[in-house]
Tab-separated table of N, CA and C in Angstrom:
chain	number	residue	atom	x	y	z
O	61	MET	N	49.985	-20.048	-5.403
O	61	MET	CA	50.466	-19.839	-6.760
O	61	MET	C	51.643	-20.758	-7.016
O	62	VAL	N	51.646	-21.369	-8.161
O	62	VAL	CA	52.734	-22.236	-8.577
O	62	VAL	C	53.649	-21.447	-9.504
O	63	PHE	N	54.924	-21.552	-9.239
O	63	PHE	CA	55.919	-20.870	-10.060
O	63	PHE	C	56.668	-21.904	-10.889
O	64	ASP	N	57.193	-21.471	-12.008
O	64	ASP	CA	58.027	-22.318	-12.850
O	64	ASP	C	59.473	-21.898	-12.662
O	65	ILE	N	60.365	-22.866	-12.666
O	65	ILE	CA	61.795	-22.594	-12.585
O	65	ILE	C	62.481	-23.406	-13.665
O	66	ARG	N	63.428	-22.782	-14.325
O	66	ARG	CA	64.170	-23.491	-15.368
O	66	ARG	C	65.619	-23.038	-15.357
O	67	LYS	N	66.470	-23.837	-15.986
O	67	LYS	CA	67.877	-23.467	-16.132
O	67	LYS	C	67.980	-22.246	-17.033
O	68	LEU	N	68.966	-21.422	-16.759
O	68	LEU	CA	69.228	-20.278	-17.625
O	68	LEU	C	69.681	-20.773	-18.989
O	69	ASN	N	69.342	-20.003	-20.020
O	69	ASN	CA	69.759	-20.384	-21.364
O	69	ASN	C	70.675	-19.312	-21.960
O	70	SER	N	71.075	-19.500	-23.200
O	70	SER	CA	72.080	-18.630	-23.826
O	70	SER	C	71.599	-17.205	-24.056
O	71	THR	N	70.299	-16.952	-24.033
O	71	THR	CA	69.807	-15.593	-24.288
O	71	THR	C	69.380	-14.848	-23.023
O	72	ASP	N	69.253	-15.521	-21.911
O	72	ASP	CA	68.771	-14.870	-20.685
O	72	ASP	C	69.670	-13.733	-20.226
O	73	TYR	N	70.973	-13.897	-20.348
O	73	TYR	CA	71.902	-12.861	-19.887
O	73	TYR	C	71.620	-11.534	-20.594
O	74	GLU	N	71.660	-11.546	-21.924
O	74	GLU	CA	71.481	-10.306	-22.685
O	74	GLU	C	70.041	-9.796	-22.644
O	75	GLU	N	69.080	-10.695	-22.739
O	75	GLU	CA	67.683	-10.282	-22.891
O	75	GLU	C	66.993	-9.932	-21.579
O	76	THR	N	67.519	-10.405	-20.452
O	76	THR	CA	66.819	-10.205	-19.181
O	76	THR	C	67.724	-9.716	-18.069
O	77	LEU	N	68.773	-10.465	-17.767
O	77	LEU	CA	69.549	-10.232	-16.552
O	77	LEU	C	70.304	-8.908	-16.543
O	78	VAL	N	70.898	-8.537	-17.666
O	78	VAL	CA	71.643	-7.268	-17.712
O	78	VAL	C	70.728	-6.103	-17.358
O	79	GLU	N	69.531	-6.091	-17.903
O	79	GLU	CA	68.568	-5.031	-17.601
O	79	GLU	C	68.207	-5.025	-16.116
O	80	TRP	N	67.984	-6.199	-15.542
O	80	TRP	CA	67.638	-6.275	-14.115
O	80	TRP	C	68.750	-5.695	-13.256
O	81	TRP	N	70.002	-6.089	-13.508
O	81	TRP	CA	71.114	-5.559	-12.711
O	81	TRP	C	71.188	-4.039	-12.843
O	82	LYS	N	71.026	-3.541	-14.044
O	82	LYS	CA	71.067	-2.086	-14.247
O	82	LYS	C	69.894	-1.397	-13.556
O	83	ASP	N	68.699	-1.999	-13.605
O	83	ASP	CA	67.532	-1.417	-12.918
O	83	ASP	C	67.794	-1.240	-11.427
O	84	TRP	N	68.542	-2.148	-10.824
O	84	TRP	CA	68.858	-2.073	-9.391
O	84	TRP	C	70.092	-1.215	-9.123
O	85	GLY	N	70.695	-0.652	-10.183
O	85	GLY	CA	71.859	0.208	-10.009
O	85	GLY	C	73.170	-0.544	-9.868
O	86	TRP	N	73.202	-1.798	-10.309
O	86	TRP	CA	74.411	-2.614	-10.228
O	86	TRP	C	75.078	-2.687	-11.596
O	87	ASP	N	76.380	-2.833	-11.595
O	87	ASP	CA	77.098	-3.120	-12.832
O	87	ASP	C	76.957	-4.616	-13.103
O	88	PRO	N	76.428	-4.990	-14.257
O	88	PRO	CA	76.302	-6.429	-14.544
O	88	PRO	C	77.670	-7.092	-14.578
O	89	PRO	N	77.788	-8.287	-14.029
O	89	PRO	CA	79.059	-9.011	-14.160
O	89	PRO	C	79.262	-9.402	-15.619
O	90	ALA	N	80.507	-9.537	-16.008
O	90	ALA	CA	80.798	-10.014	-17.367
O	90	ALA	C	80.219	-11.420	-17.517
O	91	LYS	N	79.735	-11.709	-18.694
O	91	LYS	CA	79.108	-13.009	-18.936
O	91	LYS	C	80.072	-14.152	-18.641
O	92	ASP	N	81.351	-13.967	-19.010
O	92	ASP	CA	82.310	-15.047	-18.783
O	92	ASP	C	82.795	-15.109	-17.329
O	93	PHE	N	82.327	-14.198	-16.479
O	93	PHE	CA	82.595	-14.259	-15.042
O	93	PHE	C	81.602	-15.199	-14.354
O	94	LEU	N	80.486	-15.427	-15.010
O	94	LEU	CA	79.404	-16.243	-14.455
O	94	LEU	C	79.613	-17.724	-14.774
O	95	PRO	N	79.073	-18.608	-13.948
O	95	PRO	CA	79.201	-20.043	-14.220
O	95	PRO	C	78.622	-20.406	-15.589
O	96	ASN	N	79.317	-21.275	-16.274
O	96	ASN	CA	78.902	-21.767	-17.596
O	96	ASN	C	78.560	-20.629	-18.550
O	97	ASN	N	79.374	-19.571	-18.484
O	97	ASN	CA	79.217	-18.429	-19.391
O	97	ASN	C	77.798	-17.851	-19.352
O	98	GLY	N	77.265	-17.711	-18.138
O	98	GLY	CA	75.945	-17.107	-17.955
O	98	GLY	C	74.788	-18.079	-17.963
O	99	GLU	N	75.072	-19.376	-18.094
O	99	GLU	CA	73.998	-20.368	-18.114
O	99	GLU	C	74.018	-21.285	-16.896
O	100	GLY	N	74.847	-20.989	-15.911
O	100	GLY	CA	75.009	-21.850	-14.740
O	100	GLY	C	74.120	-21.453	-13.574
O	101	GLY	N	72.856	-21.309	-13.856
O	101	GLY	CA	71.920	-20.951	-12.796
O	101	GLY	C	70.493	-21.205	-13.228
O	102	PHE	N	69.573	-20.551	-12.523
O	102	PHE	CA	68.145	-20.763	-12.761
O	102	PHE	C	67.408	-19.435	-12.787
O	103	ILE	N	66.251	-19.448	-13.424
O	103	ILE	CA	65.361	-18.294	-13.468
O	103	ILE	C	63.957	-18.777	-13.097
O	104	VAL	N	63.254	-17.955	-12.312
O	104	VAL	CA	61.922	-18.317	-11.819
O	104	VAL	C	60.883	-17.421	-12.493
O	105	TYR	N	59.775	-18.031	-12.885
O	105	TYR	CA	58.681	-17.351	-13.580
O	105	TYR	C	57.362	-17.530	-12.842
O	106	GLU	N	56.489	-16.558	-13.045
O	106	GLU	CA	55.064	-16.724	-12.765
O	106	GLU	C	54.379	-16.550	-14.113
O	107	LEU	N	53.783	-17.618	-14.606
O	107	LEU	CA	53.226	-17.632	-15.959
O	107	LEU	C	54.338	-17.250	-16.935
O	108	GLU	N	54.209	-16.154	-17.659
O	108	GLU	CA	55.225	-15.743	-18.635
O	108	GLU	C	56.161	-14.668	-18.087
O	109	ILE	N	55.991	-14.279	-16.828
O	109	ILE	CA	56.746	-13.162	-16.265
O	109	ILE	C	57.959	-13.668	-15.499
O	110	PRO	N	59.183	-13.320	-15.953
O	110	PRO	CA	60.370	-13.705	-15.189
O	110	PRO	C	60.476	-12.839	-13.933
O	111	ILE	N	60.801	-13.470	-12.789
O	111	ILE	CA	60.799	-12.752	-11.519
O	111	ILE	C	62.185	-12.647	-10.899
O	112	CYS	N	62.952	-13.739	-10.881
O	112	CYS	CA	64.280	-13.674	-10.274
O	112	CYS	C	65.172	-14.757	-10.869
O	113	ALA	N	66.470	-14.571	-10.682
O	113	ALA	CA	67.442	-15.528	-11.208
O	113	ALA	C	68.680	-15.508	-10.318
O	114	GLY	N	69.469	-16.562	-10.406
O	114	GLY	CA	70.707	-16.625	-9.644
O	114	GLY	C	71.591	-17.749	-10.151
O	115	PHE	N	72.817	-17.756	-9.639
O	115	PHE	CA	73.858	-18.643	-10.160
O	115	PHE	C	74.462	-19.503	-9.069
O	116	LEU	N	75.005	-20.651	-9.481
O	116	LEU	CA	75.711	-21.549	-8.584
O	116	LEU	C	77.072	-21.887	-9.188
O	117	TYR	N	78.118	-21.516	-8.472
O	117	TYR	CA	79.477	-21.910	-8.831
O	117	TYR	C	79.780	-23.210	-8.096
O	118	VAL	N	80.267	-24.192	-8.810
O	118	VAL	CA	80.658	-25.457	-8.202
O	118	VAL	C	82.186	-25.481	-8.182
O	119	THR	N	82.761	-25.736	-7.011
O	119	THR	CA	84.212	-25.690	-6.855
O	119	THR	C	84.797	-27.090	-6.765
O	120	ASN	N	86.128	-27.163	-6.685
O	120	ASN	CA	86.798	-28.451	-6.521
O	120	ASN	C	86.999	-28.788	-5.042
O	121	SER	N	86.279	-28.084	-4.169
O	121	SER	CA	86.263	-28.388	-2.738
O	121	SER	C	84.847	-28.814	-2.369
O	122	GLN	N	84.543	-28.866	-1.111
O	122	GLN	CA	83.203	-29.215	-0.660
O	122	GLN	C	82.269	-28.001	-0.621
O	123	VAL	N	82.692	-26.908	-1.261
O	123	VAL	CA	81.927	-25.661	-1.245
O	123	VAL	C	81.334	-25.361	-2.618
O	124	ALA	N	80.073	-24.974	-2.610
O	124	ALA	CA	79.434	-24.372	-3.784
O	124	ALA	C	79.108	-22.937	-3.401
O	125	TRP	N	79.087	-22.053	-4.365
O	125	TRP	CA	78.915	-20.629	-4.102
O	125	TRP	C	77.684	-20.130	-4.847
O	126	VAL	N	76.715	-19.600	-4.102
O	126	VAL	CA	75.518	-18.983	-4.678
O	126	VAL	C	75.779	-17.489	-4.796
O	127	ASN	N	75.545	-16.935	-5.978
O	127	ASN	CA	75.787	-15.500	-6.144
O	127	ASN	C	75.007	-14.945	-7.320
O	128	TRP	N	75.088	-13.623	-7.432
O	128	TRP	CA	74.450	-12.851	-8.502
O	128	TRP	C	72.948	-13.049	-8.535
O	129	ILE	N	72.338	-13.178	-7.355
O	129	ILE	CA	70.879	-13.241	-7.258
O	129	ILE	C	70.334	-11.874	-7.659
O	130	VAL	N	69.397	-11.871	-8.567
O	130	VAL	CA	68.818	-10.607	-9.037
O	130	VAL	C	67.344	-10.838	-9.345
O	131	SER	N	66.562	-9.768	-9.211
O	131	SER	CA	65.128	-9.898	-9.472
O	131	SER	C	64.657	-8.802	-10.418
O	132	ASN	N	63.491	-9.029	-10.936
O	132	ASN	CA	62.823	-8.104	-11.842
O	132	ASN	C	62.231	-6.966	-11.007
O	133	LYS	N	62.847	-5.801	-11.048
O	133	LYS	CA	62.405	-4.661	-10.234
O	133	LYS	C	60.987	-4.222	-10.591
O	134	LYS	N	60.581	-4.492	-11.819
O	134	LYS	CA	59.246	-4.094	-12.279
O	134	LYS	C	58.152	-5.031	-11.766
O	135	TYR	N	58.554	-6.169	-11.220
O	135	TYR	CA	57.597	-7.098	-10.618
O	135	TYR	C	57.376	-6.641	-9.190
O	136	THR	N	56.222	-6.076	-8.894
O	136	THR	CA	56.028	-5.350	-7.638
O	136	THR	C	55.316	-6.132	-6.535
O	137	ASN	N	54.927	-7.372	-6.787
O	137	ASN	CA	54.277	-8.161	-5.741
O	137	ASN	C	55.370	-8.711	-4.812
O	138	LYS	N	55.577	-8.015	-3.693
O	138	LYS	CA	56.679	-8.362	-2.789
O	138	LYS	C	56.534	-9.753	-2.186
O	139	LYS	N	55.313	-10.149	-1.849
O	139	LYS	CA	55.107	-11.470	-1.244
O	139	LYS	C	55.510	-12.573	-2.226
O	140	LYS	N	55.082	-12.444	-3.471
O	140	LYS	CA	55.435	-13.452	-4.469
O	140	LYS	C	56.929	-13.393	-4.804
O	141	ARG	N	57.509	-12.180	-4.793
O	141	ARG	CA	58.947	-12.070	-5.041
O	141	ARG	C	59.706	-12.836	-3.949
O	142	GLU	N	59.278	-12.693	-2.687
O	142	GLU	CA	59.902	-13.432	-1.587
O	142	GLU	C	59.778	-14.939	-1.807
O	143	GLN	N	58.591	-15.385	-2.228
O	143	GLN	CA	58.383	-16.817	-2.468
O	143	GLN	C	59.293	-17.321	-3.584
O	144	THR	N	59.437	-16.531	-4.640
O	144	THR	CA	60.277	-16.975	-5.751
O	144	THR	C	61.753	-16.964	-5.366
O	145	LEU	N	62.168	-15.987	-4.559
O	145	LEU	CA	63.555	-15.977	-4.084
O	145	LEU	C	63.833	-17.200	-3.222
O	146	ASN	N	62.876	-17.564	-2.366
O	146	ASN	CA	63.028	-18.781	-1.565
O	146	ASN	C	63.168	-20.006	-2.466
O	147	LEU	N	62.302	-20.106	-3.456
O	147	LEU	CA	62.363	-21.231	-4.400
O	147	LEU	C	63.718	-21.265	-5.103
O	148	LEU	N	64.180	-20.126	-5.571
O	148	LEU	CA	65.452	-20.049	-6.285
O	148	LEU	C	66.613	-20.476	-5.394
O	149	ILE	N	66.715	-19.883	-4.218
O	149	ILE	CA	67.836	-20.195	-3.324
O	149	ILE	C	67.777	-21.654	-2.897
O	150	ASN	N	66.603	-22.154	-2.548
O	150	ASN	CA	66.480	-23.568	-2.171
O	150	ASN	C	66.849	-24.492	-3.320
O	151	THR	N	66.500	-24.127	-4.541
O	151	THR	CA	66.874	-24.926	-5.712
O	151	THR	C	68.383	-24.969	-5.868
O	152	LEU	N	69.036	-23.820	-5.716
O	152	LEU	CA	70.494	-23.775	-5.834
O	152	LEU	C	71.164	-24.582	-4.721
O	153	VAL	N	70.645	-24.493	-3.497
O	153	VAL	CA	71.180	-25.276	-2.381
O	153	VAL	C	70.982	-26.767	-2.647
O	154	ASN	N	69.815	-27.151	-3.131
O	154	ASN	CA	69.556	-28.566	-3.436
O	154	ASN	C	70.472	-29.077	-4.537
O	155	LEU	N	70.735	-28.250	-5.527
O	155	LEU	CA	71.655	-28.643	-6.599
O	155	LEU	C	73.055	-28.861	-6.030
O	156	ALA	N	73.479	-27.959	-5.139
O	156	ALA	CA	74.786	-28.131	-4.501
O	156	ALA	C	74.827	-29.434	-3.699
O	157	SER	N	73.780	-29.680	-2.947
O	157	SER	CA	73.703	-30.909	-2.153
O	157	SER	C	73.734	-32.141	-3.049
O	158	ASN	N	72.956	-32.117	-4.121
O	158	ASN	CA	72.917	-33.249	-5.051
O	158	ASN	C	74.238	-33.436	-5.789
O	159	SER	N	75.061	-32.377	-5.814
O	159	SER	CA	76.395	-32.464	-6.428
O	159	SER	C	77.436	-32.953	-5.433
O	160	GLY	N	76.987	-33.291	-4.227
O	160	GLY	CA	77.892	-33.827	-3.228
O	160	GLY	C	78.600	-32.780	-2.380
O	161	LYS	N	78.185	-31.535	-2.469
O	161	LYS	CA	78.828	-30.472	-1.701
O	161	LYS	C	78.331	-30.480	-0.261
O	162	SER	N	79.192	-30.062	0.659
O	162	SER	CA	78.855	-30.016	2.080
O	162	SER	C	78.495	-28.612	2.551
O	163	TYR	N	78.903	-27.596	1.788
O	163	TYR	CA	78.678	-26.213	2.185
O	163	TYR	C	78.193	-25.396	0.991
O	164	VAL	N	77.355	-24.415	1.299
O	164	VAL	CA	76.973	-23.427	0.289
O	164	VAL	C	77.355	-22.066	0.847
O	165	PHE	N	78.168	-21.357	0.108
O	165	PHE	CA	78.664	-20.045	0.492
O	165	PHE	C	77.891	-18.990	-0.289
O	166	ALA	N	77.568	-17.901	0.369
O	166	ALA	CA	76.932	-16.763	-0.307
O	166	ALA	C	77.498	-15.493	0.301
O	167	ASN	N	77.714	-14.499	-0.509
O	167	ASN	CA	78.106	-13.193	0.015
O	167	ASN	C	77.238	-12.138	-0.649
O	168	ASN	N	76.921	-11.109	0.128
O	168	ASN	CA	75.985	-10.113	-0.369
O	168	ASN	C	76.031	-8.886	0.520
O	169	ASN	N	75.639	-7.734	-0.013
O	169	ASN	CA	75.541	-6.540	0.825
O	169	ASN	C	74.118	-5.978	0.851
O	170	ASN	N	73.172	-6.704	0.276
O	170	ASN	CA	71.778	-6.285	0.269
O	170	ASN	C	71.098	-6.852	1.513
O	171	LEU	N	70.669	-5.955	2.418
O	171	LEU	CA	70.116	-6.387	3.702
O	171	LEU	C	68.907	-7.305	3.536
O	172	HIS	N	68.034	-7.011	2.577
O	172	HIS	CA	66.850	-7.858	2.370
O	172	HIS	C	67.258	-9.269	1.940
O	173	LEU	N	68.235	-9.346	1.065
O	173	LEU	CA	68.677	-10.663	0.599
O	173	LEU	C	69.446	-11.393	1.700
O	174	ILE	N	70.240	-10.673	2.478
O	174	ILE	CA	70.937	-11.292	3.605
O	174	ILE	C	69.916	-11.891	4.570
O	175	ASN	N	68.875	-11.137	4.885
O	175	ASN	CA	67.830	-11.651	5.774
O	175	ASN	C	67.114	-12.848	5.173
O	176	ARG	N	66.933	-12.865	3.873
O	176	ARG	CA	66.313	-14.006	3.196
O	176	ARG	C	67.182	-15.244	3.391
O	177	TYR	N	68.505	-15.103	3.169
O	177	TYR	CA	69.420	-16.222	3.382
O	177	TYR	C	69.329	-16.723	4.829
O	178	LEU	N	69.332	-15.799	5.777
O	178	LEU	CA	69.280	-16.199	7.192
O	178	LEU	C	67.996	-16.952	7.497
O	179	LYS	N	66.865	-16.516	6.943
O	179	LYS	CA	65.590	-17.205	7.159
O	179	LYS	C	65.600	-18.608	6.561
O	180	LEU	N	66.430	-18.806	5.542
O	180	LEU	CA	66.506	-20.112	4.885
O	180	LEU	C	67.558	-21.023	5.504
O	181	GLY	N	68.155	-20.595	6.622
O	181	GLY	CA	69.068	-21.473	7.339
O	181	GLY	C	70.541	-21.169	7.186
O	182	PHE	N	70.910	-20.160	6.403
O	182	PHE	CA	72.307	-19.766	6.300
O	182	PHE	C	72.725	-19.128	7.625
O	183	SER	N	73.998	-19.166	7.930
O	183	SER	CA	74.507	-18.471	9.109
O	183	SER	C	75.569	-17.471	8.656
O	184	LYS	N	75.730	-16.421	9.459
O	184	LYS	CA	76.689	-15.371	9.103
O	184	LYS	C	78.113	-15.865	9.305
O	185	GLY	N	78.959	-15.483	8.368
O	185	GLY	CA	80.392	-15.716	8.490
O	185	GLY	C	81.037	-14.380	8.814
O	186	CYS	N	81.972	-13.981	8.019
O	186	CYS	CA	82.662	-12.705	8.221
O	186	CYS	C	81.730	-11.538	7.895
O	187	GLU	N	81.908	-10.462	8.637
O	187	GLU	CA	81.225	-9.219	8.313
O	187	GLU	C	82.287	-8.194	7.957
O	188	ASN	N	81.861	-7.115	7.335
O	188	ASN	CA	82.784	-6.052	6.919
O	188	ASN	C	83.859	-6.580	5.980
O	189	SER	N	83.461	-7.418	5.057
O	189	SER	CA	84.363	-7.997	4.082
O	189	SER	C	84.317	-7.167	2.805
O	190	THR	N	85.372	-7.201	2.039
O	190	THR	CA	85.435	-6.507	0.760
O	190	THR	C	85.670	-7.514	-0.345
O	191	GLU	N	84.892	-7.420	-1.405
O	191	GLU	CA	85.107	-8.284	-2.564
O	191	GLU	C	86.198	-7.673	-3.432
O	192	LEU	N	87.122	-8.490	-3.859
O	192	LEU	CA	88.211	-8.038	-4.724
O	192	LEU	C	88.296	-8.959	-5.929
O	193	VAL	N	88.484	-8.381	-7.094
O	193	VAL	CA	88.596	-9.165	-8.320
O	193	VAL	C	89.811	-8.676	-9.085
O	194	TYR	N	90.594	-9.593	-9.577
O	194	TYR	CA	91.735	-9.271	-10.433
O	194	TYR	C	91.465	-9.885	-11.790
O	195	LYS	N	91.379	-9.060	-12.815
O	195	LYS	CA	91.153	-9.564	-14.175
O	195	LYS	C	92.498	-9.862	-14.818
O	196	ILE	N	92.712	-11.106	-15.207
O	196	ILE	CA	93.984	-11.551	-15.732
O	196	ILE	C	94.210	-11.088	-17.173
O	197	LYS	N	93.196	-11.152	-17.991
O	197	LYS	CA	93.398	-10.746	-19.387
O	197	LYS	C	92.493	-9.615	-19.764
């Protein structure tokens, strides 16, 4: 099966991603917390069905950060979901590489997604870490 992947657009956040995060029991990140105000990533489709999406933060160091990977919980074909997650993560890694970055950082607490990263060549860094965010305004 061939999947389509495209850059996120201005309507994907409200029309698709917020629902996906809520379906998985997550609080959606604020749109302005995401790269390019919610458009700094990619979404993968099978025909007209969106399956997964994720974001790439580009830093002023040699590090790019992959985060907020989320999938369509209603899409129940696990094998194809795995294939699309691989495509998505590899696309984000390739974009980081093409941007001249030397490292791709990812953090997550979902065991299935952690194992997916490990299968794709990521290595574990710190464990038992806590994410902290301070909102300035």
